[in-house]
Coordinates of C-alpha atoms in Angstrom, one line a residue:
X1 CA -93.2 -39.0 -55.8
X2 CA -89.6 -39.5 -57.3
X3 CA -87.9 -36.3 -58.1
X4 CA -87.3 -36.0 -62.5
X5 CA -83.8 -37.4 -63.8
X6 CA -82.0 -33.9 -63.8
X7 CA -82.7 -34.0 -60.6
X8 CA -80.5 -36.2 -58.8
X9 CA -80.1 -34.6 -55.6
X10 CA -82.1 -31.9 -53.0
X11 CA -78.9 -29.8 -53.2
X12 CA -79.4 -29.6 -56.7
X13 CA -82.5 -28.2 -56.3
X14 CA -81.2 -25.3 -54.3
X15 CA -78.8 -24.2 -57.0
X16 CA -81.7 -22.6 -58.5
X17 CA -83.7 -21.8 -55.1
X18 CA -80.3 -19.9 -53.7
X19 CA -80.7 -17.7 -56.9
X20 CA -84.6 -16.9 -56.2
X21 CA -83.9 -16.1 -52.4
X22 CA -80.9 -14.6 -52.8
X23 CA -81.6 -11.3 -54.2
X24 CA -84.8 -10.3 -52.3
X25 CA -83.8 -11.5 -48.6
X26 CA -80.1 -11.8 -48.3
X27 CA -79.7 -13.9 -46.0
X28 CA -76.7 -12.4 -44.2
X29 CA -76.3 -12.9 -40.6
X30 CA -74.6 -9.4 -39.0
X31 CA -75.9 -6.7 -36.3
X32 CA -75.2 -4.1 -38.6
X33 CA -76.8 -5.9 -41.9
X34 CA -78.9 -8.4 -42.1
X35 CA -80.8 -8.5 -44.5
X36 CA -82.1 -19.5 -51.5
X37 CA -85.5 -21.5 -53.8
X38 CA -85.2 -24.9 -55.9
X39 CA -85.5 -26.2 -58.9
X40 CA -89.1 -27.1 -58.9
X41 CA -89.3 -31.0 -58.3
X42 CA -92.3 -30.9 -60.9
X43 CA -90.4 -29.7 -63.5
X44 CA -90.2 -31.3 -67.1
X45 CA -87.1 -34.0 -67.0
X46 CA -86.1 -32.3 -70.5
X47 CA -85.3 -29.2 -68.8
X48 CA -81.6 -29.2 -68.0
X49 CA -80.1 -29.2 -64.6
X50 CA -79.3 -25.6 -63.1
X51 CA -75.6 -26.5 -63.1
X52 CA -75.6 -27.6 -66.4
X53 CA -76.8 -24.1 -67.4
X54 CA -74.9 -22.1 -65.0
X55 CA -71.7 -23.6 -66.3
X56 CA -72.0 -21.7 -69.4
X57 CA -73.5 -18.5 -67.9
X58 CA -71.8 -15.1 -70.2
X59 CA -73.1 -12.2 -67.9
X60 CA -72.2 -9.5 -71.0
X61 CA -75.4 -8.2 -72.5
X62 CA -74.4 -8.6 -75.7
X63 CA -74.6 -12.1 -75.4
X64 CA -77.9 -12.5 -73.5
X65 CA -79.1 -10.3 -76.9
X66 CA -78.2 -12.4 -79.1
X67 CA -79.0 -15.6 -77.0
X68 CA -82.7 -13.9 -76.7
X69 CA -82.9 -13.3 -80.0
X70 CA -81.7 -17.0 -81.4
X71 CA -84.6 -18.2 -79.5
X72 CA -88.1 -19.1 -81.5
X73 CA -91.2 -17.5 -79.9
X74 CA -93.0 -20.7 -78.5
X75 CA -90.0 -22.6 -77.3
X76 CA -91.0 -22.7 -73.8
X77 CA -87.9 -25.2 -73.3
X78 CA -85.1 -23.2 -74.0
X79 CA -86.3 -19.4 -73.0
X80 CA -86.9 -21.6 -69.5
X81 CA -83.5 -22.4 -69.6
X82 CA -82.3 -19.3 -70.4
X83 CA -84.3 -17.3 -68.1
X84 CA -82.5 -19.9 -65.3
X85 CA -79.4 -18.8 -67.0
X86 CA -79.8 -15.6 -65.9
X87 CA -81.4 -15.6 -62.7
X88 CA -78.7 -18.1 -61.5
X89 CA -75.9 -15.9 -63.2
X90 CA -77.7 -13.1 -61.2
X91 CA -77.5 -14.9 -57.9
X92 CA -73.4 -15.2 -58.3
X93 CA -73.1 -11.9 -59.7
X94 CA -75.6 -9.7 -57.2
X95 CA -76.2 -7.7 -61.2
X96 CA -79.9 -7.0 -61.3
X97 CA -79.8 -6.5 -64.8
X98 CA -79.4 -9.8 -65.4
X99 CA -83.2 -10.4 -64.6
X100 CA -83.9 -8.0 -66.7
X101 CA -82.3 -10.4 -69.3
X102 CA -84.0 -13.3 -67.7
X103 CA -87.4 -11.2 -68.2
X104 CA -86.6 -10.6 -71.6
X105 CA -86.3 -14.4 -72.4
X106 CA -89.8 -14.9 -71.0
X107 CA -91.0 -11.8 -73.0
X108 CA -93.8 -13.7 -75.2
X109 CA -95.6 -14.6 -72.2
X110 CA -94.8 -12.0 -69.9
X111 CA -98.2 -9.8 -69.8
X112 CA -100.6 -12.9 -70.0
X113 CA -103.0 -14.2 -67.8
X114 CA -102.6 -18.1 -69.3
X115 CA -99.1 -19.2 -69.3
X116 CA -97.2 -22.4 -68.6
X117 CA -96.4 -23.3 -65.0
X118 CA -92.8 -22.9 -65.7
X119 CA -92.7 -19.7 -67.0
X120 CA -95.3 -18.3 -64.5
X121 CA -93.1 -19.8 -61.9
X122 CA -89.7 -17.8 -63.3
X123 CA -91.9 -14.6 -63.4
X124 CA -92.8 -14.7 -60.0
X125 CA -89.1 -15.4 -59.0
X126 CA -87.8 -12.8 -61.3
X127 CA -90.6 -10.3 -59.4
X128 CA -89.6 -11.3 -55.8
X129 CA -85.9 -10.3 -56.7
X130 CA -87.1 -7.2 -58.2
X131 CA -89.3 -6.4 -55.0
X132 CA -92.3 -6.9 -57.0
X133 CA -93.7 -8.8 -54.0
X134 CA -98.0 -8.5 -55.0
X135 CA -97.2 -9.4 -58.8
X136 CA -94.9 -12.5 -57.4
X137 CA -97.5 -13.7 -54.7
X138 CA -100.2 -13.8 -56.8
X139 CA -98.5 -15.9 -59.4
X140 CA -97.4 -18.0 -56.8
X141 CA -100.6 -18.4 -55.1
X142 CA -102.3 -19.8 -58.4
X143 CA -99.3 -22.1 -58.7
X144 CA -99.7 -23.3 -55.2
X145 CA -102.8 -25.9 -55.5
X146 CA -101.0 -27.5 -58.6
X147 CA -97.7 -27.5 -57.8
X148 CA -97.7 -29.5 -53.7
X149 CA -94.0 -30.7 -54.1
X150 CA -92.7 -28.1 -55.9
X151 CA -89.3 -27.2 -53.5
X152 CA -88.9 -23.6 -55.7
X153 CA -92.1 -22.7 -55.1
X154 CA -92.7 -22.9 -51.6
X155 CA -89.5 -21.8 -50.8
X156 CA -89.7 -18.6 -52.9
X157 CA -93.6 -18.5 -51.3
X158 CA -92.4 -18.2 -47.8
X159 CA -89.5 -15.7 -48.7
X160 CA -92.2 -13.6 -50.4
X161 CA -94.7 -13.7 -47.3
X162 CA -91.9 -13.2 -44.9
X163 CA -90.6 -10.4 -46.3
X164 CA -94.0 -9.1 -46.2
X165 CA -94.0 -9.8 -42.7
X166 CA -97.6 -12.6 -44.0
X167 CA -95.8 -14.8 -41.3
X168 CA -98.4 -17.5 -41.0
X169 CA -98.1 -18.2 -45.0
X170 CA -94.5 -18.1 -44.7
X171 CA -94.9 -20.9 -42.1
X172 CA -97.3 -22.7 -44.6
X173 CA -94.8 -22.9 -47.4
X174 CA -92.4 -23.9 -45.1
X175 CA -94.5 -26.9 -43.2
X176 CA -95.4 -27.9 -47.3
X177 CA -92.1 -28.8 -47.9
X178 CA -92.1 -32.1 -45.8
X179 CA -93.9 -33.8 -48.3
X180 CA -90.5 -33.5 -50.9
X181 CA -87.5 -32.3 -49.2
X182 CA -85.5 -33.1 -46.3
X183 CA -85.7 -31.9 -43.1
X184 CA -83.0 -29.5 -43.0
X185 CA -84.8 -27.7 -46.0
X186 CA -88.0 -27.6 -43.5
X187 CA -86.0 -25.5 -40.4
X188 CA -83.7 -23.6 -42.8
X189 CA -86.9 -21.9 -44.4
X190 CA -88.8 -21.5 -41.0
X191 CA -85.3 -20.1 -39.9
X192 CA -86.1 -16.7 -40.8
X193 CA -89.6 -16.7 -39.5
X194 CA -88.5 -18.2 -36.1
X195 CA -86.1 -15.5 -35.2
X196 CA -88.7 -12.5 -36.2
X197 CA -91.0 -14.6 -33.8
X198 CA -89.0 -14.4 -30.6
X199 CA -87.6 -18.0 -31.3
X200 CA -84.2 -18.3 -32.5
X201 CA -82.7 -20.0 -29.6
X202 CA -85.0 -23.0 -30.3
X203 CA -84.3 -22.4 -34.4
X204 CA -80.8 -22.4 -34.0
X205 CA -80.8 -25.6 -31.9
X206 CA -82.9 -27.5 -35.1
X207 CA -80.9 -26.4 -37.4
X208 CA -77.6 -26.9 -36.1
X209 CA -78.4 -30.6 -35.1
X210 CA -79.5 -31.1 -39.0
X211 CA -76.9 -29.3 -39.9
X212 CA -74.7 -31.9 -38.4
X213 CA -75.8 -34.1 -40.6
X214 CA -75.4 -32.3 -44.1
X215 CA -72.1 -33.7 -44.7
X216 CA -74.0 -35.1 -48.0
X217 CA -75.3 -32.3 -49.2
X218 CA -73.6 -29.9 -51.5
X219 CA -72.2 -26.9 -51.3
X220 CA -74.7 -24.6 -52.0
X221 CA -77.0 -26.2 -49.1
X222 CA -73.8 -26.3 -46.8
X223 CA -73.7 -22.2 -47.3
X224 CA -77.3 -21.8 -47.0
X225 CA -77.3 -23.5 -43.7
X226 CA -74.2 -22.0 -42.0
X227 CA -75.2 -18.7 -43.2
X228 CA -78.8 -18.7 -41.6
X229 CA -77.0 -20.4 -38.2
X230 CA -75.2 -17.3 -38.6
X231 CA -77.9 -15.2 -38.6
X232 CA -79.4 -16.6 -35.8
X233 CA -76.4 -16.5 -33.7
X234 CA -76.1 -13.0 -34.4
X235 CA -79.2 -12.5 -33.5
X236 CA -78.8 -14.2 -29.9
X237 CA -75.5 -11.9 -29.6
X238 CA -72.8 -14.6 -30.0
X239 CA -71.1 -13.0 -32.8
X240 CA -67.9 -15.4 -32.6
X241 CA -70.4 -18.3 -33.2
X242 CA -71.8 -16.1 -36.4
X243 CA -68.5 -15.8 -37.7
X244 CA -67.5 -19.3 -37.5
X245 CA -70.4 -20.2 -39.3
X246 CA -70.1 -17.4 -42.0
X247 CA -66.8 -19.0 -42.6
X248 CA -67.9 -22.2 -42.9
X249 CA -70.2 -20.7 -45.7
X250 CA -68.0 -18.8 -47.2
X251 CA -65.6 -22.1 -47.8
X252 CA -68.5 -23.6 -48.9
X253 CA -69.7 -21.4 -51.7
X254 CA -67.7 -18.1 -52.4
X255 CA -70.7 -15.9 -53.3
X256 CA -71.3 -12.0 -53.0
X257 CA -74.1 -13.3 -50.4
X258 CA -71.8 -15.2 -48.2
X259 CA -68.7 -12.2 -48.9
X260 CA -71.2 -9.6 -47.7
X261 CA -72.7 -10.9 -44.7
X262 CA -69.4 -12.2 -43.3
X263 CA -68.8 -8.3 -43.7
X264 CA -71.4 -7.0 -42.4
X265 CA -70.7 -9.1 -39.5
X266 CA -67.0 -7.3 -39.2
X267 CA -68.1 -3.8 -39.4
X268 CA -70.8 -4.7 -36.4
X269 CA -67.4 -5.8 -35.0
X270 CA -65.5 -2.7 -35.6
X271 CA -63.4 -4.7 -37.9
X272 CA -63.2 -2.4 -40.9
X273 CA -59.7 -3.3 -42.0
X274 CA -60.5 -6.9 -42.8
X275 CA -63.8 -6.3 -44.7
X276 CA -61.3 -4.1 -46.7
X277 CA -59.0 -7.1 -46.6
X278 CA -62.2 -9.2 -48.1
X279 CA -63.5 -6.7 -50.6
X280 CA -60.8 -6.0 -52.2
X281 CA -60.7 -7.3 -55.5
X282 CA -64.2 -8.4 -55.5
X283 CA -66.4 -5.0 -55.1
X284 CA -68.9 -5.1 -58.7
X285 CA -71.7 -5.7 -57.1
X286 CA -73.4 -2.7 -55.3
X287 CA -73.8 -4.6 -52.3
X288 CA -70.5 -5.3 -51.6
X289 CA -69.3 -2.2 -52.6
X290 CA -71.3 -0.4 -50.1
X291 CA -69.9 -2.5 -47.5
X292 CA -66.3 -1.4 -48.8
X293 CA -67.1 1.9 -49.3
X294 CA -68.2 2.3 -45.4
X295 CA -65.1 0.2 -44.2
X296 CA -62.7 2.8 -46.1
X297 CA -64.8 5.1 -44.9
X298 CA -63.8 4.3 -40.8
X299 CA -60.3 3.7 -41.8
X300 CA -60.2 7.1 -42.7
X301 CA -58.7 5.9 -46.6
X302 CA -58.8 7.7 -49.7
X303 CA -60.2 5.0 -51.7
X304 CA -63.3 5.6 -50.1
X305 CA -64.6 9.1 -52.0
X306 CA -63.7 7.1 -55.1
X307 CA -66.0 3.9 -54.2
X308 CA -68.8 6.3 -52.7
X309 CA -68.9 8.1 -56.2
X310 CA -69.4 5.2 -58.3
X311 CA -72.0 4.2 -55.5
X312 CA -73.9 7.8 -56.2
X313 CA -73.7 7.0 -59.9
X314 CA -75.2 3.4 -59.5
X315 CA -78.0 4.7 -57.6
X316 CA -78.6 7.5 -59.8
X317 CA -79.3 5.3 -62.8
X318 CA -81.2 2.5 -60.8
X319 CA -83.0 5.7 -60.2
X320 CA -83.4 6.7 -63.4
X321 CA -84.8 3.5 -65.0
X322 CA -87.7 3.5 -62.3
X323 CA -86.1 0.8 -60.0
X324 CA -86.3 1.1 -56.3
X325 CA -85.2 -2.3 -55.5
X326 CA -82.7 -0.4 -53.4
X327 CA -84.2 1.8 -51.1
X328 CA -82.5 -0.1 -48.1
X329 CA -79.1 0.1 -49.7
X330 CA -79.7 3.8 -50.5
X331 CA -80.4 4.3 -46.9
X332 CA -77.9 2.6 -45.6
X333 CA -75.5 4.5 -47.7
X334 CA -77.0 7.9 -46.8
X335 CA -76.5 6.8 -43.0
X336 CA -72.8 5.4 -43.1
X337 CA -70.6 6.5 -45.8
X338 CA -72.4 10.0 -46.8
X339 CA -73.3 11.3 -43.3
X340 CA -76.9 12.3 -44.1
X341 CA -79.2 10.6 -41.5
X342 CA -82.3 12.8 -42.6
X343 CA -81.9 11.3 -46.1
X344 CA -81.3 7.9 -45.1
X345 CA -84.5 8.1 -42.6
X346 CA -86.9 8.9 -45.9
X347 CA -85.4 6.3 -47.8
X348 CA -85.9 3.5 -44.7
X349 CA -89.6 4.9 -44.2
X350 CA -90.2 4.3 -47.9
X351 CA -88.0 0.8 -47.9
X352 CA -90.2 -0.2 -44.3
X353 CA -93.3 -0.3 -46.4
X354 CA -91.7 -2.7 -48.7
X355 CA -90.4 -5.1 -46.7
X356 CA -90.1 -5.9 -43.0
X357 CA -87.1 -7.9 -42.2
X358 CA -85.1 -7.7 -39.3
X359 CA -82.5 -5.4 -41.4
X360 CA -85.1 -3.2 -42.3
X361 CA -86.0 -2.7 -38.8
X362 CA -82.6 -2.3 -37.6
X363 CA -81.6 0.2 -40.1
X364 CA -85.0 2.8 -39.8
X365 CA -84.0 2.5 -35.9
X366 CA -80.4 3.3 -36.4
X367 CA -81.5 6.2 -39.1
X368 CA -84.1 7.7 -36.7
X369 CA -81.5 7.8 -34.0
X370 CA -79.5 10.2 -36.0
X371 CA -81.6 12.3 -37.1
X372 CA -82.9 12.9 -33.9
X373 CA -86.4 12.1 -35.5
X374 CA -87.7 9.0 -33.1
X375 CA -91.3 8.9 -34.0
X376 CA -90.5 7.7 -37.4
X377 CA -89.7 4.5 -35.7
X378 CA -93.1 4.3 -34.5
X379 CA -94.1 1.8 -37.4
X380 CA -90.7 -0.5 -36.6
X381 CA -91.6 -0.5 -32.7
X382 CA -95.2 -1.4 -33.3
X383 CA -93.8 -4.5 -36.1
X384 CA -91.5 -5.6 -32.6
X385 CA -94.4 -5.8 -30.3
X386 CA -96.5 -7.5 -32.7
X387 CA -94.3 -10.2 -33.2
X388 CA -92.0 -10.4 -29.8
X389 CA -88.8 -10.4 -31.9
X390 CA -85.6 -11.1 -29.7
X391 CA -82.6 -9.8 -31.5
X392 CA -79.6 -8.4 -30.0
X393 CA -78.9 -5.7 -32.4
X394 CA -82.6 -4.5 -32.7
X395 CA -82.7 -4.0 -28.8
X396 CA -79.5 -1.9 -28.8
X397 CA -80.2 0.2 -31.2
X398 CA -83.9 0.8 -29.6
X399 CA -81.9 1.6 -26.6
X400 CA -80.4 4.6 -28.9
X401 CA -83.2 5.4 -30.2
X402 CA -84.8 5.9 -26.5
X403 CA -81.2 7.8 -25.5
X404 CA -82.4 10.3 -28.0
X405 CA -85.7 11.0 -26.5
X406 CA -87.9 9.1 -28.1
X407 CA -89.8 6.5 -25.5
X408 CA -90.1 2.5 -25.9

């Protein structure tokens, strides 16, 4: 099946998957932090090219409003594209409100059972990023037996059922995508299901070989692979490889995804000066921000009660408006920059029964550590067994964890 007009190339499909995968599985590659779907190949040719949109993205909310607003009612065409808009704008930005904007484009058809593929397609993206993982499975699901060479869908499909630790369905997704995308798209998106399955030697040696031979491929592709070699030599405990390839990723596309996980690798370096070096000038979103905020923080810098303020405030109104799309982040703050490991550990209990990546392992480990509370790492040990996970930074900080009392 030949791909529709706008799109001319796989990588240009993954300008729109990046955004999708982005924001619910950040695929950064550290010890300390570790937390990407396409354009659907099934897609009306009218519909504009991600690119094409992104190039005009405003994040301001006064003009998503009126953008919104301009919009007729049934014009499935254009609230598509703006909903893209948004979700894409999201990706670059790390903003969650902008899919709150993208949502609001898609607002006729929101609530209803009966919708067009494209719209129920955004909504389950738009979910998955807001860790609405049931709502965007089962829209995905129903897409699934009409959509076989859709590359969005399967992509954002396995990121769902891997982050909901449904590793055989992740695998499905990933094995569909033979039949319409390259084979560097098939090992990238088993990447992350490899390494929680005790395999990331083997999955690094795939995707490094196709990786080789990306030199076609655009940037956005380039990023996604280096970063995910990254995480997988992190994992295997060769940091110096992971920051080579972060690097490589980071040249390739300058994102807040690529920014923070080549951080996060540094502070699992005890390297704080040059995440401060990195972070700068480019701290908006709350991500990288934390990662600031707990570099200051080890330097011993003033600008670090400042940055952990505005951190309390952000959480405090993500709070407010009922979003807990950042119960690892919250925990992670509690743990590193405030000091409160008892706080931290009831945040990473509540954010384990979310989602089960190797960061969220990782974290609820380190958290139980401190506060001296091992058995609440009973659920993260028994998720290890189950799937033999290798991972270097996992099976140190078990290690702590068993220091503290609490037995493997």
């Amino acid at each position: 099946m030949l791909p529709p007009p706008w799109l001319r190339s796989p990588s240009q499909a993954l300008v729109f998957a990046l955004g999708s995968l982005g924001l619910a599985a950040t695929l950064t590659c550290a010890a300390l932090l570790r937390g990407g779907a396409a354009a659907p190949r099934g897609a009306p040719p009218s519909i504009p090219a991600p690119e094409d949109i992104v190039a005009v993205v405003e994040a301001r909310s006064g003009a998503a409003s009126r953008a919104a607003t301009g919009l007729a009612a049934g014009d499935v065409r254009a609230r598509v594209a703006l909903a893209r808009r948004w979700i894409a704008s999201a990706r670059r930005s790390g903003d969650p409100r902008q899919l709150g904007r993208a949502q609001a484009a898609l607002a006729p058809w929101w609530d209803r059972a009966e919708l067009p593929d494209e719209v129920r397609l955004l909504r389950a993206t738009i979910a998955q990023s807001l860790h609405h993982f049931a709502d965007a499975r089962r829209d995905l699901d129903a897409l699934a037996p009409r959509r076989p060479n859709d590359v969005q869908l399967h992509l954002t499909r396995a990121a769902v059922a891997a982050v909901t630790a449904d590793y055989p369905a992740a695998r499905q997704s990933c094995e569909a995508l033979a039949a319409s995308a390259p084979p560097l798209y098939v090992a990238a998106c088993k990447a992350p299901v490899e390494l929680v399955s005790g395999r990331a030697d083997a999955a690094y040696q795939e995707l490094a070989a196709l990786d080789a031979t990306n030199e076609d491929e655009g940037p956005q592709v380039r990023a996604w692979s280096a970063t995910l070699l990254g995480e997988l030599a992190a994992s295997l405990g060769d940091l110096a490889g992971a920051e080579r390839h972060l690097r490589r990723a980071l040249a390739a596309e300058p994102s807040v995804y690529t920014k923070a996980a080549l951080a996060d690798l540094w502070l699992s370096s005890r390297r704080p000066a040059e995440v401060v070096s990195l972070l700068a000038d480019a701290a908006e979103a709350d991500g990288l921000l934390l990662r600031l905020a707990i570099a200051e923080r080890r330097l011993g810098l003033g600008s670090a009660a400042a940055h952990a303020a505005q951190l309390r405030e952000r959480f405090a109104a993500t709070v407010a408006r009922g979003d807990r799309t950042h119960r690892r982040e919250q925990g992670l703050f509690e743990l590193d920059v405030e000091g409160r490991a008892d706080v931290a550990l009831a945040h990473l209990v509540e954010n384990w029964a979310l989602q089960k990546e190797p960061i969220d392992a990782l974290l609820l480990l380190r958290a139980a550590a401190a506060a001296g509370a091992p058995a609440a790492a009973a659920p993260v040990r028994a998720w290890i067994r189950a799937t033999g996970i290798r991972d270097r930074a996992i099976e140190d900080a078990e290690r702590a964890l068993a220091a503290t009392g609490g037995r493997s």
